[in-house]
Amino acid sequence: MNRDAAAPVRTHRPARGAAALVGALAALLALVPAGAARAGGEVPTVPVAPVVSALAGDTTGDLSWGLLPADNDHGTDRPNFSYAVGRGDTISDTVVLTNHSAQRLELRTYAADAFTTTSGQLDLLPAGETSSDLGSWIALGAGTVTVDPGQSLDVPFTITVPDDASPGDHSAGVITSLVQQASASTVALDRRLALRVHARVEGALAPTVEVSDVEVVHHDVANPFGTSSATVRYTLTNTGNARVVPAESVTVTGPFGWATITGGDGELPELLPGSALEREVAVTGVRPLGRADASVTVTATAVGIGGGATASDDGGAQTWAVPWAALALVGLVLLVALRGPALVAALRRRRAARAAAGGGRAAGPATSTSGAVPESSAADPAPEAGAAAQDPSALTAAQLEEALERARAEGRAQTLAERGGREPEA
């Protein structure tokens, strides 16, 4: 896929010499997606946001300005700057700066190398950091420009390609900067607006990417019959010399290739040479079957002038996907199946013991009519009988029978005592 050959969408261009007020869009750095301008050739345009950027104003009013490539031999209505160059070439071009504010602006102008952040955003080196690639090849005509309200100003610049420049894509930005310092504060706010600059140096174009540091983390679920999820992390590095648009495919597979689930975002942000993305992909619908294998495959397509070449790489990682909830359920079922009969038998024995203990208390020693309590019962109750009265369910059937026999013997002794020691006549 050639991103620069997308369906043409003309970028809005404000009238020069007129003040065009725009909505409030706060930004420290605004970059316009790349186009494809051959030196001296016509430029196909791509879908882009309006080039004009409005920055939040101070107490004197809103401050905003816009940047556009000038119409010249390099093309018309260009969204940004892009060139095919050879070693030792010199390219002269112009950026048009328009002040959309109601007050005069004093802006710094300079160039800086571009890179892709680990989150996929195109960024430029900070103002205090020295460029070593295309940003160092660009020289602007003035370091500071003053633009009156509503005025458009041409700012020329020159690109001098070194004789030892490496083949492939080089990226930078032409930057305008407004530095403001709040009153009674030592902190200065640097507001920057930039346009991309791409230069493809002649020579072999070799797009390559590398997938590294792949890891997968499995996330358990409480539902023993449900699916789980996994998070796959990896780093993608553009190790070639071409700007590329990567497309990713992430899969998580169970043992023996079972239950394969595919995730990923498909096409990823443009990745400049030497830059790296840190990716984190959530994959849902994973079956926890004891083992999970994650696989990452990335296919990258070169974009820009003469783009279309592809490169790919892959990587993988493994982790345990143990179905803990399902295993807990199986363990509970096995416990009930193995211990159930023994538990039922124990329960039955306890119920029988309680019933026997209740019968023993009903057939206990009789109380004398005079209300006297037998000496042996009151002074020295049998330990076994006391234990039975405290917890009958804790005695065996033999112990219960012995306790009952002892109680009956004590009852007969009480009766003999009342009759003067004489046995009843037959």
mmCIF file with all atom_site columns, C-alpha atoms in Angstrom, residues 104-311:
data_model
loop_
_atom_site.group_PDB
_atom_site.id
_atom_site.type_symbol
_atom_site.label_atom_id
_atom_site.label_alt_id
_atom_site.label_comp_id
_atom_site.label_asym_id
_atom_site.label_entity_id
_atom_site.label_seq_id
_atom_site.pdbx_PDB_ins_code
_atom_site.Cartn_x
_atom_site.Cartn_y
_atom_site.Cartn_z
_atom_site.occupancy
_atom_site.B_iso_or_equiv
_atom_site.pdbx_formal_charge
_atom_site.auth_seq_id
_atom_site.auth_comp_id
_atom_site.auth_asym_id
_atom_site.auth_atom_id
_atom_site.pdbx_PDB_model_num
ATOM 1   C CA . ARG A 1 104 ? 2.043   41.100  15.950 1.00 0.00 ? 104 ARG A CA 1
ATOM 2   C CA . LEU A 1 105 ? 3.880   37.802  16.390 1.00 0.00 ? 105 LEU A CA 1
ATOM 3   C CA . GLU A 1 106 ? 7.608   37.333  16.794 1.00 0.00 ? 106 GLU A CA 1
ATOM 4   C CA . LEU A 1 107 ? 8.450   33.717  16.000 1.00 0.00 ? 107 LEU A CA 1
ATOM 5   C CA . ARG A 1 108 ? 11.623  31.650  16.003 1.00 0.00 ? 108 ARG A CA 1
ATOM 6   C CA . THR A 1 109 ? 12.212  29.467  12.923 1.00 0.00 ? 109 THR A CA 1
ATOM 7   C CA . TYR A 1 110 ? 14.425  26.356  12.826 1.00 0.00 ? 110 TYR A CA 1
ATOM 8   C CA . ALA A 1 111 ? 14.445  22.688  11.792 1.00 0.00 ? 111 ALA A CA 1
ATOM 9   C CA . ALA A 1 112 ? 14.716  19.496  13.848 1.00 0.00 ? 112 ALA A CA 1
ATOM 10  C CA . ASP A 1 113 ? 14.900  15.741  13.262 1.00 0.00 ? 113 ASP A CA 1
ATOM 11  C CA . ALA A 1 114 ? 11.626  13.798  13.406 1.00 0.00 ? 114 ALA A CA 1
ATOM 12  C CA . PHE A 1 115 ? 10.957  10.458  15.104 1.00 0.00 ? 115 PHE A CA 1
ATOM 13  C CA . THR A 1 116 ? 8.052   8.216   16.044 1.00 0.00 ? 116 THR A CA 1
ATOM 14  C CA . THR A 1 117 ? 7.310   7.990   19.770 1.00 0.00 ? 117 THR A CA 1
ATOM 15  C CA . THR A 1 118 ? 6.803   4.612   21.465 1.00 0.00 ? 118 THR A CA 1
ATOM 16  C CA . SER A 1 119 ? 3.044   5.310   21.461 1.00 0.00 ? 119 SER A CA 1
ATOM 17  C CA . GLY A 1 120 ? 3.004   5.915   17.685 1.00 0.00 ? 120 GLY A CA 1
ATOM 18  C CA . GLN A 1 121 ? 2.957   9.725   17.485 1.00 0.00 ? 121 GLN A CA 1
ATOM 19  C CA . LEU A 1 122 ? 5.209   11.697  15.135 1.00 0.00 ? 122 LEU A CA 1
ATOM 20  C CA . ASP A 1 123 ? 7.333   14.134  17.130 1.00 0.00 ? 123 ASP A CA 1
ATOM 21  C CA . LEU A 1 124 ? 10.334  16.438  16.720 1.00 0.00 ? 124 LEU A CA 1
ATOM 22  C CA . LEU A 1 125 ? 13.416  16.867  18.866 1.00 0.00 ? 125 LEU A CA 1
ATOM 23  C CA . PRO A 1 126 ? 13.107  19.537  21.587 1.00 0.00 ? 126 PRO A CA 1
ATOM 24  C CA . ALA A 1 127 ? 14.486  22.994  20.877 1.00 0.00 ? 127 ALA A CA 1
ATOM 25  C CA . GLY A 1 128 ? 17.624  22.441  22.945 1.00 0.00 ? 128 GLY A CA 1
ATOM 26  C CA . GLU A 1 129 ? 18.581  19.110  21.353 1.00 0.00 ? 129 GLU A CA 1
ATOM 27  C CA . THR A 1 130 ? 20.940  19.025  18.360 1.00 0.00 ? 130 THR A CA 1
ATOM 28  C CA . SER A 1 131 ? 19.760  17.274  15.181 1.00 0.00 ? 131 SER A CA 1
ATOM 29  C CA . SER A 1 132 ? 22.034  14.798  13.424 1.00 0.00 ? 132 SER A CA 1
ATOM 30  C CA . ASP A 1 133 ? 19.996  13.837  10.335 1.00 0.00 ? 133 ASP A CA 1
ATOM 31  C CA . LEU A 1 134 ? 17.733  15.769  7.966  1.00 0.00 ? 134 LEU A CA 1
ATOM 32  C CA . GLY A 1 135 ? 17.134  18.477  10.573 1.00 0.00 ? 135 GLY A CA 1
ATOM 33  C CA . SER A 1 136 ? 20.820  19.364  10.362 1.00 0.00 ? 136 SER A CA 1
ATOM 34  C CA . TRP A 1 137 ? 20.675  19.533  6.535  1.00 0.00 ? 137 TRP A CA 1
ATOM 35  C CA . ILE A 1 138 ? 18.038  22.323  6.590  1.00 0.00 ? 138 ILE A CA 1
ATOM 36  C CA . ALA A 1 139 ? 19.023  25.996  6.856  1.00 0.00 ? 139 ALA A CA 1
ATOM 37  C CA . LEU A 1 140 ? 16.345  28.710  7.177  1.00 0.00 ? 140 LEU A CA 1
ATOM 38  C CA . GLY A 1 141 ? 16.864  32.209  5.900  1.00 0.00 ? 141 GLY A CA 1
ATOM 39  C CA . ALA A 1 142 ? 16.153  33.841  9.244  1.00 0.00 ? 142 ALA A CA 1
ATOM 40  C CA . GLY A 1 143 ? 16.283  32.666  12.828 1.00 0.00 ? 143 GLY A CA 1
ATOM 41  C CA . THR A 1 144 ? 13.471  35.016  13.901 1.00 0.00 ? 144 THR A CA 1
ATOM 42  C CA . VAL A 1 145 ? 10.605  36.532  11.925 1.00 0.00 ? 145 VAL A CA 1
ATOM 43  C CA . THR A 1 146 ? 8.053   39.219  12.822 1.00 0.00 ? 146 THR A CA 1
ATOM 44  C CA . VAL A 1 147 ? 4.604   38.941  11.288 1.00 0.00 ? 147 VAL A CA 1
ATOM 45  C CA . ASP A 1 148 ? 1.942   41.648  11.555 1.00 0.00 ? 148 ASP A CA 1
ATOM 46  C CA . PRO A 1 149 ? -1.743  40.781  12.143 1.00 0.00 ? 149 PRO A CA 1
ATOM 47  C CA . GLY A 1 150 ? -3.258  39.245  9.008  1.00 0.00 ? 150 GLY A CA 1
ATOM 48  C CA . GLN A 1 151 ? 0.087   39.243  7.194  1.00 0.00 ? 151 GLN A CA 1
ATOM 49  C CA . SER A 1 152 ? 1.495   36.308  5.204  1.00 0.00 ? 152 SER A CA 1
ATOM 50  C CA . LEU A 1 153 ? 5.256   35.999  5.009  1.00 0.00 ? 153 LEU A CA 1
ATOM 51  C CA . ASP A 1 154 ? 7.457   33.757  2.842  1.00 0.00 ? 154 ASP A CA 1
ATOM 52  C CA . VAL A 1 155 ? 10.215  32.030  4.826  1.00 0.00 ? 155 VAL A CA 1
ATOM 53  C CA . PRO A 1 156 ? 12.783  30.402  2.493  1.00 0.00 ? 156 PRO A CA 1
ATOM 54  C CA . PHE A 1 157 ? 14.924  27.437  3.458  1.00 0.00 ? 157 PHE A CA 1
ATOM 55  C CA . THR A 1 158 ? 17.586  25.282  1.831  1.00 0.00 ? 158 THR A CA 1
ATOM 56  C CA . ILE A 1 159 ? 18.305  21.547  2.100  1.00 0.00 ? 159 ILE A CA 1
ATOM 57  C CA . THR A 1 160 ? 21.896  20.502  1.429  1.00 0.00 ? 160 THR A CA 1
ATOM 58  C CA . VAL A 1 161 ? 22.264  16.726  1.143  1.00 0.00 ? 161 VAL A CA 1
ATOM 59  C CA . PRO A 1 162 ? 25.650  15.479  2.420  1.00 0.00 ? 162 PRO A CA 1
ATOM 60  C CA . ASP A 1 163 ? 27.847  13.537  0.018  1.00 0.00 ? 163 ASP A CA 1
ATOM 61  C CA . ASP A 1 164 ? 27.846  10.591  2.432  1.00 0.00 ? 164 ASP A CA 1
ATOM 62  C CA . ALA A 1 165 ? 24.098  10.584  3.133  1.00 0.00 ? 165 ALA A CA 1
ATOM 63  C CA . SER A 1 166 ? 22.721  7.072   3.589  1.00 0.00 ? 166 SER A CA 1
ATOM 64  C CA . PRO A 1 167 ? 20.119  5.793   1.090  1.00 0.00 ? 167 PRO A CA 1
ATOM 65  C CA . GLY A 1 168 ? 16.484  5.768   2.121  1.00 0.00 ? 168 GLY A CA 1
ATOM 66  C CA . ASP A 1 169 ? 14.109  8.020   4.037  1.00 0.00 ? 169 ASP A CA 1
ATOM 67  C CA . HIS A 1 170 ? 15.125  10.930  6.238  1.00 0.00 ? 170 HIS A CA 1
ATOM 68  C CA . SER A 1 171 ? 12.520  12.973  8.150  1.00 0.00 ? 171 SER A CA 1
ATOM 69  C CA . ALA A 1 172 ? 12.471  16.336  9.896  1.00 0.00 ? 172 ALA A CA 1
ATOM 70  C CA . GLY A 1 173 ? 10.240  19.343  10.470 1.00 0.00 ? 173 GLY A CA 1
ATOM 71  C CA . VAL A 1 174 ? 10.358  23.065  9.710  1.00 0.00 ? 174 VAL A CA 1
ATOM 72  C CA . ILE A 1 175 ? 9.315   24.667  12.983 1.00 0.00 ? 175 ILE A CA 1
ATOM 73  C CA . THR A 1 176 ? 7.940   28.045  14.026 1.00 0.00 ? 176 THR A CA 1
ATOM 74  C CA . SER A 1 177 ? 8.025   28.701  17.756 1.00 0.00 ? 177 SER A CA 1
ATOM 75  C CA . LEU A 1 178 ? 6.486   31.264  20.085 1.00 0.00 ? 178 LEU A CA 1
ATOM 76  C CA . VAL A 1 179 ? 8.068   31.372  23.535 1.00 0.00 ? 179 VAL A CA 1
ATOM 77  C CA . GLN A 1 180 ? 5.955   32.998  26.260 1.00 0.00 ? 180 GLN A CA 1
ATOM 78  C CA . GLN A 1 181 ? 6.785   33.477  29.894 1.00 0.00 ? 181 GLN A CA 1
ATOM 79  C CA . ALA A 1 182 ? 3.995   33.975  32.401 1.00 0.00 ? 182 ALA A CA 1
ATOM 80  C CA . SER A 1 183 ? 4.253   36.980  34.678 1.00 0.00 ? 183 SER A CA 1
ATOM 81  C CA . ALA A 1 184 ? 5.860   36.278  38.063 1.00 0.00 ? 184 ALA A CA 1
ATOM 82  C CA . SER A 1 185 ? 6.914   32.833  36.840 1.00 0.00 ? 185 SER A CA 1
ATOM 83  C CA . THR A 1 186 ? 10.204  31.267  35.800 1.00 0.00 ? 186 THR A CA 1
ATOM 84  C CA . VAL A 1 187 ? 8.476   28.742  33.523 1.00 0.00 ? 187 VAL A CA 1
ATOM 85  C CA . ALA A 1 188 ? 8.394   29.548  29.788 1.00 0.00 ? 188 ALA A CA 1
ATOM 86  C CA . LEU A 1 189 ? 5.855   27.989  27.430 1.00 0.00 ? 189 LEU A CA 1
ATOM 87  C CA . ASP A 1 190 ? 7.198   27.038  23.992 1.00 0.00 ? 190 ASP A CA 1
ATOM 88  C CA . ARG A 1 191 ? 4.361   26.827  21.456 1.00 0.00 ? 191 ARG A CA 1
ATOM 89  C CA . ARG A 1 192 ? 5.469   25.178  18.229 1.00 0.00 ? 192 ARG A CA 1
ATOM 90  C CA . LEU A 1 193 ? 3.838   24.693  14.859 1.00 0.00 ? 193 LEU A CA 1
ATOM 91  C CA . ALA A 1 194 ? 5.643   22.621  12.221 1.00 0.00 ? 194 ALA A CA 1
ATOM 92  C CA . LEU A 1 195 ? 5.405   21.066  8.771  1.00 0.00 ? 195 LEU A CA 1
ATOM 93  C CA . ARG A 1 196 ? 6.913   17.704  7.888  1.00 0.00 ? 196 ARG A CA 1
ATOM 94  C CA . VAL A 1 197 ? 9.897   17.444  5.612  1.00 0.00 ? 197 VAL A CA 1
ATOM 95  C CA . HIS A 1 198 ? 10.760  14.074  4.017  1.00 0.00 ? 198 HIS A CA 1
ATOM 96  C CA . ALA A 1 199 ? 13.767  13.391  1.809  1.00 0.00 ? 199 ALA A CA 1
ATOM 97  C CA . ARG A 1 200 ? 14.379  10.028  0.152  1.00 0.00 ? 200 ARG A CA 1
ATOM 98  C CA . VAL A 1 201 ? 18.036  9.705   -0.784 1.00 0.00 ? 201 VAL A CA 1
ATOM 99  C CA . GLU A 1 202 ? 18.724  7.668   -3.919 1.00 0.00 ? 202 GLU A CA 1
ATOM 100 C CA . GLY A 1 203 ? 19.957  4.118   -3.434 1.00 0.00 ? 203 GLY A CA 1
ATOM 101 C CA . ALA A 1 204 ? 18.604  0.733   -2.425 1.00 0.00 ? 204 ALA A CA 1
ATOM 102 C CA . LEU A 1 205 ? 15.398  0.933   -0.401 1.00 0.00 ? 205 LEU A CA 1
ATOM 103 C CA . ALA A 1 206 ? 15.405  -1.769  2.267  1.00 0.00 ? 206 ALA A CA 1
ATOM 104 C CA . PRO A 1 207 ? 12.345  -1.792  4.540  1.00 0.00 ? 207 PRO A CA 1
ATOM 105 C CA . THR A 1 208 ? 12.830  -4.144  7.506  1.00 0.00 ? 208 THR A CA 1
ATOM 106 C CA . VAL A 1 209 ? 11.159  -4.445  10.905 1.00 0.00 ? 209 VAL A CA 1
ATOM 107 C CA . GLU A 1 210 ? 11.952  -6.409  14.054 1.00 0.00 ? 210 GLU A CA 1
ATOM 108 C CA . VAL A 1 211 ? 9.531   -7.895  16.598 1.00 0.00 ? 211 VAL A CA 1
ATOM 109 C CA . SER A 1 212 ? 11.171  -8.296  20.023 1.00 0.00 ? 212 SER A CA 1
ATOM 110 C CA . ASP A 1 213 ? 10.480  -8.641  23.755 1.00 0.00 ? 213 ASP A CA 1
ATOM 111 C CA . VAL A 1 214 ? 7.242   -10.571 23.280 1.00 0.00 ? 214 VAL A CA 1
ATOM 112 C CA . GLU A 1 215 ? 5.455   -11.551 26.492 1.00 0.00 ? 215 GLU A CA 1
ATOM 113 C CA . VAL A 1 216 ? 1.957   -12.793 27.296 1.00 0.00 ? 216 VAL A CA 1
ATOM 114 C CA . VAL A 1 217 ? 0.017   -12.540 30.570 1.00 0.00 ? 217 VAL A CA 1
ATOM 115 C CA . HIS A 1 218 ? -3.086  -14.664 31.185 1.00 0.00 ? 218 HIS A CA 1
ATOM 116 C CA . HIS A 1 219 ? -5.987  -13.241 33.240 1.00 0.00 ? 219 HIS A CA 1
ATOM 117 C CA . ASP A 1 220 ? -8.130  -15.722 35.209 1.00 0.00 ? 220 ASP A CA 1
ATOM 118 C CA . VAL A 1 221 ? -11.932 -15.601 35.444 1.00 0.00 ? 221 VAL A CA 1
ATOM 119 C CA . ALA A 1 222 ? -14.261 -16.672 38.271 1.00 0.00 ? 222 ALA A CA 1
ATOM 120 C CA . ASN A 1 223 ? -16.738 -18.412 35.948 1.00 0.00 ? 223 ASN A CA 1
ATOM 121 C CA . PRO A 1 224 ? -15.598 -22.059 35.558 1.00 0.00 ? 224 PRO A CA 1
ATOM 122 C CA . PHE A 1 225 ? -17.460 -22.306 32.246 1.00 0.00 ? 225 PHE A CA 1
ATOM 123 C CA . GLY A 1 226 ? -16.439 -18.904 30.810 1.00 0.00 ? 226 GLY A CA 1
ATOM 124 C CA . THR A 1 227 ? -13.554 -17.744 28.644 1.00 0.00 ? 227 THR A CA 1
ATOM 125 C CA . SER A 1 228 ? -10.648 -15.689 29.906 1.00 0.00 ? 228 SER A CA 1
ATOM 126 C CA . SER A 1 229 ? -8.401  -13.027 28.372 1.00 0.00 ? 229 SER A CA 1
ATOM 127 C CA . ALA A 1 230 ? -4.716  -12.414 27.765 1.00 0.00 ? 230 ALA A CA 1
ATOM 128 C CA . THR A 1 231 ? -2.479  -9.389  27.270 1.00 0.00 ? 231 THR A CA 1
ATOM 129 C CA . VAL A 1 232 ? 0.306   -9.595  24.703 1.00 0.00 ? 232 VAL A CA 1
ATOM 130 C CA . ARG A 1 233 ? 3.129   -7.033  24.810 1.00 0.00 ? 233 ARG A CA 1
ATOM 131 C CA . TYR A 1 234 ? 5.958   -6.587  22.328 1.00 0.00 ? 234 TYR A CA 1
ATOM 132 C CA . THR A 1 235 ? 8.283   -3.988  20.786 1.00 0.00 ? 235 THR A CA 1
ATOM 133 C CA . LEU A 1 236 ? 8.305   -3.227  17.050 1.00 0.00 ? 236 LEU A CA 1
ATOM 134 C CA . THR A 1 237 ? 11.398  -1.495  15.650 1.00 0.00 ? 237 THR A CA 1
ATOM 135 C CA . ASN A 1 238 ? 11.930  -0.083  12.156 1.00 0.00 ? 238 ASN A CA 1
ATOM 136 C CA . THR A 1 239 ? 15.418  -1.416  11.462 1.00 0.00 ? 239 THR A CA 1
ATOM 137 C CA . GLY A 1 240 ? 15.362  -0.507  7.748  1.00 0.00 ? 240 GLY A CA 1
ATOM 138 C CA . ASN A 1 241 ? 15.848  2.723   5.824  1.00 0.00 ? 241 ASN A CA 1
ATOM 139 C CA . ALA A 1 242 ? 12.251  3.343   4.697  1.00 0.00 ? 242 ALA A CA 1
ATOM 140 C CA . ARG A 1 243 ? 9.174   4.869   6.285  1.00 0.00 ? 243 ARG A CA 1
ATOM 141 C CA . VAL A 1 244 ? 6.703   2.041   6.797  1.00 0.00 ? 244 VAL A CA 1
ATOM 142 C CA . VAL A 1 245 ? 3.104   1.468   7.822  1.00 0.00 ? 245 VAL A CA 1
ATOM 143 C CA . PRO A 1 246 ? 2.979   -1.788  9.844  1.00 0.00 ? 246 PRO A CA 1
ATOM 144 C CA . ALA A 1 247 ? 0.011   -4.150  10.120 1.00 0.00 ? 247 ALA A CA 1
ATOM 145 C CA . GLU A 1 248 ? -0.094  -6.512  13.098 1.00 0.00 ? 248 GLU A CA 1
ATOM 146 C CA . SER A 1 249 ? -1.750  -9.857  13.785 1.00 0.00 ? 249 SER A CA 1
ATOM 147 C CA . VAL A 1 250 ? -1.741  -11.274 17.322 1.00 0.00 ? 250 VAL A CA 1
ATOM 148 C CA . THR A 1 251 ? -2.996  -14.780 18.150 1.00 0.00 ? 251 THR A CA 1
ATOM 149 C CA . VAL A 1 252 ? -3.331  -16.789 21.362 1.00 0.00 ? 252 VAL A CA 1
ATOM 150 C CA . THR A 1 253 ? -3.556  -20.583 20.962 1.00 0.00 ? 253 THR A CA 1
ATOM 151 C CA . GLY A 1 254 ? -4.138  -23.446 23.383 1.00 0.00 ? 254 GLY A CA 1
ATOM 152 C CA . PRO A 1 255 ? -2.175  -26.744 23.455 1.00 0.00 ? 255 PRO A CA 1
ATOM 153 C CA . PHE A 1 256 ? -2.009  -28.750 20.205 1.00 0.00 ? 256 PHE A CA 1
ATOM 154 C CA . GLY A 1 257 ? -3.268  -25.714 18.278 1.00 0.00 ? 257 GLY A CA 1
ATOM 155 C CA . TRP A 1 258 ? -6.691  -25.741 19.946 1.00 0.00 ? 258 TRP A CA 1
ATOM 156 C CA . ALA A 1 259 ? -8.887  -22.675 20.512 1.00 0.00 ? 259 ALA A CA 1
ATOM 157 C CA . THR A 1 260 ? -6.969  -20.086 18.461 1.00 0.00 ? 260 THR A CA 1
ATOM 158 C CA . ILE A 1 261 ? -8.081  -16.502 19.092 1.00 0.00 ? 261 ILE A CA 1
ATOM 159 C CA . THR A 1 262 ? -6.884  -13.560 16.982 1.00 0.00 ? 262 THR A CA 1
ATOM 160 C CA . GLY A 1 263 ? -6.559  -9.943  18.151 1.00 0.00 ? 263 GLY A CA 1
ATOM 161 C CA . GLY A 1 264 ? -4.687  -6.758  17.300 1.00 0.00 ? 264 GLY A CA 1
ATOM 162 C CA . ASP A 1 265 ? -5.485  -3.387  15.743 1.00 0.00 ? 265 ASP A CA 1
ATOM 163 C CA . GLY A 1 266 ? -4.556  -4.225  12.155 1.00 0.00 ? 266 GLY A CA 1
ATOM 164 C CA . GLU A 1 267 ? -2.816  -1.190  10.635 1.00 0.00 ? 267 GLU A CA 1
ATOM 165 C CA . LEU A 1 268 ? -0.526  0.712   13.003 1.00 0.00 ? 268 LEU A CA 1
ATOM 166 C CA . PRO A 1 269 ? 0.821   4.300   12.857 1.00 0.00 ? 269 PRO A CA 1
ATOM 167 C CA . GLU A 1 270 ? 3.584   5.177   10.422 1.00 0.00 ? 270 GLU A CA 1
ATOM 168 C CA . LEU A 1 271 ? 6.982   4.195   11.778 1.00 0.00 ? 271 LEU A CA 1
ATOM 169 C CA . LEU A 1 272 ? 10.087  6.175   10.825 1.00 0.00 ? 272 LEU A CA 1
ATOM 170 C CA . PRO A 1 273 ? 13.486  4.499   10.377 1.00 0.00 ? 273 PRO A CA 1
ATOM 171 C CA . GLY A 1 274 ? 15.213  3.875   13.697 1.00 0.00 ? 274 GLY A CA 1
ATOM 172 C CA . SER A 1 275 ? 12.025  4.390   15.740 1.00 0.00 ? 275 SER A CA 1
ATOM 173 C CA . ALA A 1 276 ? 10.210  1.798   17.845 1.00 0.00 ? 276 ALA A CA 1
ATOM 174 C CA . LEU A 1 277 ? 6.641   1.161   18.993 1.00 0.00 ? 277 LEU A CA 1
ATOM 175 C CA . GLU A 1 278 ? 5.736   -0.441  22.310 1.00 0.00 ? 278 GLU A CA 1
ATOM 176 C CA . ARG A 1 279 ? 2.556   -2.439  21.729 1.00 0.00 ? 279 ARG A CA 1
ATOM 177 C CA . GLU A 1 280 ? 0.056   -3.894  24.208 1.00 0.00 ? 280 GLU A CA 1
ATOM 178 C CA . VAL A 1 281 ? -2.755  -5.987  22.727 1.00 0.00 ? 281 VAL A CA 1
ATOM 179 C CA . ALA A 1 282 ? -5.724  -7.383  24.693 1.00 0.00 ? 282 ALA A CA 1
ATOM 180 C CA . VAL A 1 283 ? -7.045  -10.707 23.391 1.00 0.00 ? 283 VAL A CA 1
ATOM 181 C CA . THR A 1 284 ? -10.443 -11.875 24.675 1.00 0.00 ? 284 THR A CA 1
ATOM 182 C CA . GLY A 1 285 ? -12.253 -15.198 24.357 1.00 0.00 ? 285 GLY A CA 1
ATOM 183 C CA . VAL A 1 286 ? -9.221  -17.265 25.408 1.00 0.00 ? 286 VAL A CA 1
ATOM 184 C CA . ARG A 1 287 ? -9.924  -20.842 26.534 1.00 0.00 ? 287 ARG A CA 1
ATOM 185 C CA . PRO A 1 288 ? -7.838  -21.663 29.638 1.00 0.00 ? 288 PRO A CA 1
ATOM 186 C CA . LEU A 1 289 ? -6.636  -25.133 28.690 1.00 0.00 ? 289 LEU A CA 1
ATOM 187 C CA . GLY A 1 290 ? -3.461  -25.214 30.740 1.00 0.00 ? 290 GLY A CA 1
ATOM 188 C CA . ARG A 1 291 ? -1.088  -23.613 28.225 1.00 0.00 ? 291 ARG A CA 1
ATOM 189 C CA . ALA A 1 292 ? -1.320  -20.471 26.049 1.00 0.00 ? 292 ALA A CA 1
ATOM 190 C CA . ASP A 1 293 ? 1.003   -19.666 23.141 1.00 0.00 ? 293 ASP A CA 1
ATOM 191 C CA . ALA A 1 294 ? 1.059   -16.063 21.879 1.00 0.00 ? 294 ALA A CA 1
ATOM 192 C CA . SER A 1 295 ? 2.203   -15.296 18.347 1.00 0.00 ? 295 SER A CA 1
ATOM 193 C CA . VAL A 1 296 ? 2.854   -11.831 16.849 1.00 0.00 ? 296 VAL A CA 1
ATOM 194 C CA . THR A 1 297 ? 3.243   -11.271 13.098 1.00 0.00 ? 297 THR A CA 1
ATOM 195 C CA . VAL A 1 298 ? 3.909   -7.824  11.604 1.00 0.00 ? 298 VAL A CA 1
ATOM 196 C CA . THR A 1 299 ? 3.961   -6.964  7.903  1.00 0.00 ? 299 THR A CA 1
ATOM 197 C CA . ALA A 1 300 ? 5.271   -3.486  7.069  1.00 0.00 ? 300 ALA A CA 1
ATOM 198 C CA . THR A 1 301 ? 4.743   -1.608  3.789  1.00 0.00 ? 301 THR A CA 1
ATOM 199 C CA . ALA A 1 302 ? 7.072   1.174   2.657  1.00 0.00 ? 302 ALA A CA 1
ATOM 200 C CA . VAL A 1 303 ? 5.318   4.497   1.949  1.00 0.00 ? 303 VAL A CA 1
ATOM 201 C CA . GLY A 1 304 ? 6.383   7.698   0.219  1.00 0.00 ? 304 GLY A CA 1
ATOM 202 C CA . ILE A 1 305 ? 8.073   8.193   -3.101 1.00 0.00 ? 305 ILE A CA 1
ATOM 203 C CA . GLY A 1 306 ? 8.544   4.858   -4.814 1.00 0.00 ? 306 GLY A CA 1
ATOM 204 C CA . GLY A 1 307 ? 7.012   2.996   -1.873 1.00 0.00 ? 307 GLY A CA 1
ATOM 205 C CA . GLY A 1 308 ? 5.289   -0.368  -1.932 1.00 0.00 ? 308 GLY A CA 1
ATOM 206 C CA . ALA A 1 309 ? 8.039   -2.758  -0.820 1.00 0.00 ? 309 ALA A CA 1
ATOM 207 C CA . THR A 1 310 ? 7.144   -4.932  2.181  1.00 0.00 ? 310 THR A CA 1
ATOM 208 C CA . ALA A 1 311 ? 8.932   -6.600  5.069  1.00 0.00 ? 311 ALA A CA 1
#
